[in-house]
Coordinates of C-alpha atoms in Angstrom, one line a residue:
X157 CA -5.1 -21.8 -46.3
X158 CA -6.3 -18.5 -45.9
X159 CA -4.3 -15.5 -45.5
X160 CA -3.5 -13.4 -42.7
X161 CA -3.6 -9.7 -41.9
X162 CA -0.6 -8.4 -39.8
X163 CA 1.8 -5.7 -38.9
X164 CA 4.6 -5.5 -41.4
X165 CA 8.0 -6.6 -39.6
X166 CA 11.3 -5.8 -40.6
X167 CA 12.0 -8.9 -41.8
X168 CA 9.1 -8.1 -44.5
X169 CA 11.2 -5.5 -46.1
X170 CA 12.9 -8.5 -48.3
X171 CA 9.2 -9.3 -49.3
X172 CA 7.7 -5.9 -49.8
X173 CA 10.9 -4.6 -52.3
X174 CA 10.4 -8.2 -54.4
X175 CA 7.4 -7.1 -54.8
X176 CA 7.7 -3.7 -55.8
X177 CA 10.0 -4.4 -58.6
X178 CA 7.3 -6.6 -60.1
X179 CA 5.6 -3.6 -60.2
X180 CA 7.9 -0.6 -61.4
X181 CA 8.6 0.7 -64.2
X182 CA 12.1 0.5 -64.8
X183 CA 12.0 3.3 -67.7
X184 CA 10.1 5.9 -69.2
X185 CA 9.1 3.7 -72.5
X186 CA 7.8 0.9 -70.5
X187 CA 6.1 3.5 -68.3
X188 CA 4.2 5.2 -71.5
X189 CA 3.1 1.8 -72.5
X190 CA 1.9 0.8 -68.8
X191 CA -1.5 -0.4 -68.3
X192 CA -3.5 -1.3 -65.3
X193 CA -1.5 -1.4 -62.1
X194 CA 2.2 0.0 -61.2
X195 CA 3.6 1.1 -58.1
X196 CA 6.1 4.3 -58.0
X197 CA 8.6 5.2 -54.9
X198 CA 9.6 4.1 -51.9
X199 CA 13.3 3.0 -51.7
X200 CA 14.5 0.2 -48.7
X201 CA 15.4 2.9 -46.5
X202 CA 12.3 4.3 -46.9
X203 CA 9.7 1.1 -46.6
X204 CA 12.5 0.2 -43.1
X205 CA 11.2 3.6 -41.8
X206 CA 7.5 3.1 -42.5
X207 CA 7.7 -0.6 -40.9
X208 CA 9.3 0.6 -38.0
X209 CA 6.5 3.5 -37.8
X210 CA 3.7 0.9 -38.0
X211 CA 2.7 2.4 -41.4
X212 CA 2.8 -0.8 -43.3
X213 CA 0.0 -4.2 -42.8
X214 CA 0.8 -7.4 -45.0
X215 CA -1.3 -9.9 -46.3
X216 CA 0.6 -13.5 -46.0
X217 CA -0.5 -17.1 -46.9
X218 CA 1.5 -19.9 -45.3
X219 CA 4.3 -17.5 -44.8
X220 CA 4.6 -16.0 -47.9
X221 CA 3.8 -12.2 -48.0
X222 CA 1.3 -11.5 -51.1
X223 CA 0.5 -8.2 -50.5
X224 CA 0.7 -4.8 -48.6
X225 CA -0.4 -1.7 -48.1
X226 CA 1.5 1.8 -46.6
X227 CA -1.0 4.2 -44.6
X228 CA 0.5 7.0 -43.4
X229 CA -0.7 8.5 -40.2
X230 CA -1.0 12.1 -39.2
X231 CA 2.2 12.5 -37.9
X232 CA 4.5 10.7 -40.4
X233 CA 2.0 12.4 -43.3
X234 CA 2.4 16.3 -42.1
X235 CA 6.7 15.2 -42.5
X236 CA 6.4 14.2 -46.2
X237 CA 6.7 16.0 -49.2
X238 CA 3.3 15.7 -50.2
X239 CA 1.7 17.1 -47.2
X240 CA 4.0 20.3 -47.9
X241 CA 3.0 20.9 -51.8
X242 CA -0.7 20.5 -49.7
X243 CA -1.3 24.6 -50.9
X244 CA -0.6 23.9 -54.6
X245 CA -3.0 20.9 -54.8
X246 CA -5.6 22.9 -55.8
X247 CA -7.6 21.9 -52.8
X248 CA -10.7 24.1 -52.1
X249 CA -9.1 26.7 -49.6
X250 CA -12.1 26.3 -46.7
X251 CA -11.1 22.1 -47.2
X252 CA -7.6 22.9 -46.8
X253 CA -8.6 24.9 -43.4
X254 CA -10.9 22.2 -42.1
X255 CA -8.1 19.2 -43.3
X256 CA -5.0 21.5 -41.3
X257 CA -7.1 21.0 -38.1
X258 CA -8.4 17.6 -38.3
X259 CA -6.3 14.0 -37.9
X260 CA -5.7 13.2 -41.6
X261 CA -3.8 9.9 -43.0
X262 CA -2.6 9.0 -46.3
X263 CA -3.0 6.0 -48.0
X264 CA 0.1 5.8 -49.7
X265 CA 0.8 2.1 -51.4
X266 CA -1.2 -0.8 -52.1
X267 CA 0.3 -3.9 -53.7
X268 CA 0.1 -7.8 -54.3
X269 CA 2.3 -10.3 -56.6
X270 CA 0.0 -11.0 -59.6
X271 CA -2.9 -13.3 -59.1
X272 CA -3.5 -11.8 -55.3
X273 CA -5.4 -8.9 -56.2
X274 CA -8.5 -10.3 -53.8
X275 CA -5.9 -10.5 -50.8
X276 CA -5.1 -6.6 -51.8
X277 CA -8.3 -5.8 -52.1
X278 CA -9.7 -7.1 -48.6
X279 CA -6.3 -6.1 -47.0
X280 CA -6.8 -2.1 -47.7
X281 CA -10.6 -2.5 -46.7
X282 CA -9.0 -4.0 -42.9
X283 CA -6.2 -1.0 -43.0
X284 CA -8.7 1.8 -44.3
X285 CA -11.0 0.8 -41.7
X286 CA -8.1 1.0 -38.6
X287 CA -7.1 3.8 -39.6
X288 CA -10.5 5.3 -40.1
X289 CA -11.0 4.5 -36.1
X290 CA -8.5 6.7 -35.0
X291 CA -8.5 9.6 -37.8
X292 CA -10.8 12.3 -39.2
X293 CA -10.6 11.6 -43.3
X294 CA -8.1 9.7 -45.2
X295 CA -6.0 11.1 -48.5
X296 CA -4.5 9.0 -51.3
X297 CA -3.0 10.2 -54.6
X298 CA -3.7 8.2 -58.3
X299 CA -1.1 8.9 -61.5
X300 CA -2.8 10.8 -64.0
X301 CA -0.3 11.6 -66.6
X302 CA 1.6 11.0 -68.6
X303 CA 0.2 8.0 -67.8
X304 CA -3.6 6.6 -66.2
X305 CA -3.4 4.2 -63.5
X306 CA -6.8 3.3 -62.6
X307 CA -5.7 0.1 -60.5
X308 CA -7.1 1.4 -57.2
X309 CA -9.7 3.6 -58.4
X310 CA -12.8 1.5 -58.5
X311 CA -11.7 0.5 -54.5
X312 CA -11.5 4.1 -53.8
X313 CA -14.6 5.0 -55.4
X314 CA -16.4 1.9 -53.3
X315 CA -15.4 3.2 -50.0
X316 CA -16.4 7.2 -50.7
X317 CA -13.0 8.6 -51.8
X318 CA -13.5 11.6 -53.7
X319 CA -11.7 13.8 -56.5
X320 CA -10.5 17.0 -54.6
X321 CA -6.9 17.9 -56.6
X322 CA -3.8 17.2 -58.0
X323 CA -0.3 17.5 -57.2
X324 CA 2.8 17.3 -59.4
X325 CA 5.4 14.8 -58.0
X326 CA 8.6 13.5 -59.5
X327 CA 10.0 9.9 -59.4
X328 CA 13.8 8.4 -60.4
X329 CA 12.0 5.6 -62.4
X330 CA 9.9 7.9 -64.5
X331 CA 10.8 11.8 -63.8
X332 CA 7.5 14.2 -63.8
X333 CA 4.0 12.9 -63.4
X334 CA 0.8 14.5 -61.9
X335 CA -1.5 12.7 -59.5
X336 CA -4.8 13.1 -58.4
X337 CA -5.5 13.8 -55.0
X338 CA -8.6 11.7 -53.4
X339 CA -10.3 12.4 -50.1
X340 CA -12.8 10.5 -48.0
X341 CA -14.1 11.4 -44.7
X342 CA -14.3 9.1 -41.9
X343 CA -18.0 9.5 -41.6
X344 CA -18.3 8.5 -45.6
X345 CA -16.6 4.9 -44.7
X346 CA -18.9 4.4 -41.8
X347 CA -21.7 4.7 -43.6
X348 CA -20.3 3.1 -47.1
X349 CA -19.3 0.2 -44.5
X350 CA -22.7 0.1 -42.7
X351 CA -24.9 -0.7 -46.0
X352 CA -25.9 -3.9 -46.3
X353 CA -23.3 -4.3 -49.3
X354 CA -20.3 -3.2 -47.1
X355 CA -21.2 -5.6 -44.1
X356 CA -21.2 -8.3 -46.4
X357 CA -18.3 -7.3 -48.2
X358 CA -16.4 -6.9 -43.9
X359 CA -18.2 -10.2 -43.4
X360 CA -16.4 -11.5 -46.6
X361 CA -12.8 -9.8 -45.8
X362 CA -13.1 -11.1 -42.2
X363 CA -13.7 -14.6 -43.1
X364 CA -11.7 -15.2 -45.9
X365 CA -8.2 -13.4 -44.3
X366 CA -8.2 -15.5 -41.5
X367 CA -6.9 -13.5 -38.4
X368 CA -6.6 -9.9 -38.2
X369 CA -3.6 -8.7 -35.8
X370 CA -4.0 -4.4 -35.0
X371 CA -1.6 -2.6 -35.8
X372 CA -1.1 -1.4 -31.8
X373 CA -0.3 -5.3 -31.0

């Protein structure tokens, strides 16, 4: 049965925290030997708020929710903490101008129970590209240290994203860590997406995640 792509619903919150602790470090030694994929933040409060914002789309099979991502949309992004440490990211400052007046998103979360990492994959490719239709360039953040997570750099690097700063955040489960900050511009995915690579690959995601419901349903 193949999966499909949907709006996150509040009764996905269940799903979405069960699968976060199979991804979270629960304390700083098993955080300093991590390797591969780990997801930080984001309490039940918090992943409530972004359903109810339509910030969240999940990837189900026969019911069963196997991955999600979070995308932030302008409006929810410019009322989070990392919009406001925005001027000590290190950002080129004629960026930062030309980011302040555009529609920016931020591409916050991505994660699937083990074994679903194709369903993640085609699921941030759908999300990515709705939000790409209604917004100027697209932010997302990568932990650096103390600790490398490189899960989601090779999809970043696929669809444009680009190295542009880093930020220092703080999380209960691990206390200080630096991210890097990644842009891409809208225009970038359009034109990554209209090689003949990327319409195979939205050819692919289409057919093998069975429908796609937008996020405005």
């Amino acid at each position: 049965m193949r999966p499909i792509v949907r709006p996150a619903e509040a009764g996905d919150v269940e799903a979405l925290m069960a699968i976060r602790a199979l991804l979270t470090p629960r304390w700083r030694e098993s955080f300093a030997g991590a390797a591969g994929g780990f997801l930080l933040g984001s309490t039940v409060d918090a992943y409530h708020a972004h359903v109810a914002n339509g910030c969240v789309m999940v990837s189900e099979v026969a019911g069963a929710v196997n991955a999600y991502s979070v995308v932030l949309p302008d409006a929810v992004l410019r009322t989070t903490e990392v919009y406001a440490k925005r001027h000590d990211a290190g950002l080129a400052p004629g960026l930062l101008e030309r980011l302040e007046g555009a529609k920016v998103a931020y591409f916050d979360q991505l994660a699937a129970r083990p074994g679903h990492g194709a369903a993640a994959t085609r699921l941030a490719f759908l999300h990515l590209i709705e939000t790409c239709a209604v917004h100027d360039a697209v932010l997302a953040t990568t932990v650096i240290e103390p600790v490398v997570n490189r899960a989601a750099v090779p999809l970043l690097e696929a669809v444009g994203f680009r190295p542009v700063g880093s930020i220092e955040e703080q999380y209960p489960e691990v206390g200080a860590v630096t991210s890097r900050v990644y842009l891409v511009e809208t225009c970038s995915v359009v034109a990554a997406v209209a090689t003949a690579r990327g319409e195979r690959f939205k050819l692919r995601a289409a057919r093998s995640s069975g429908p796609v419901v937008p996020s405005s349903a």
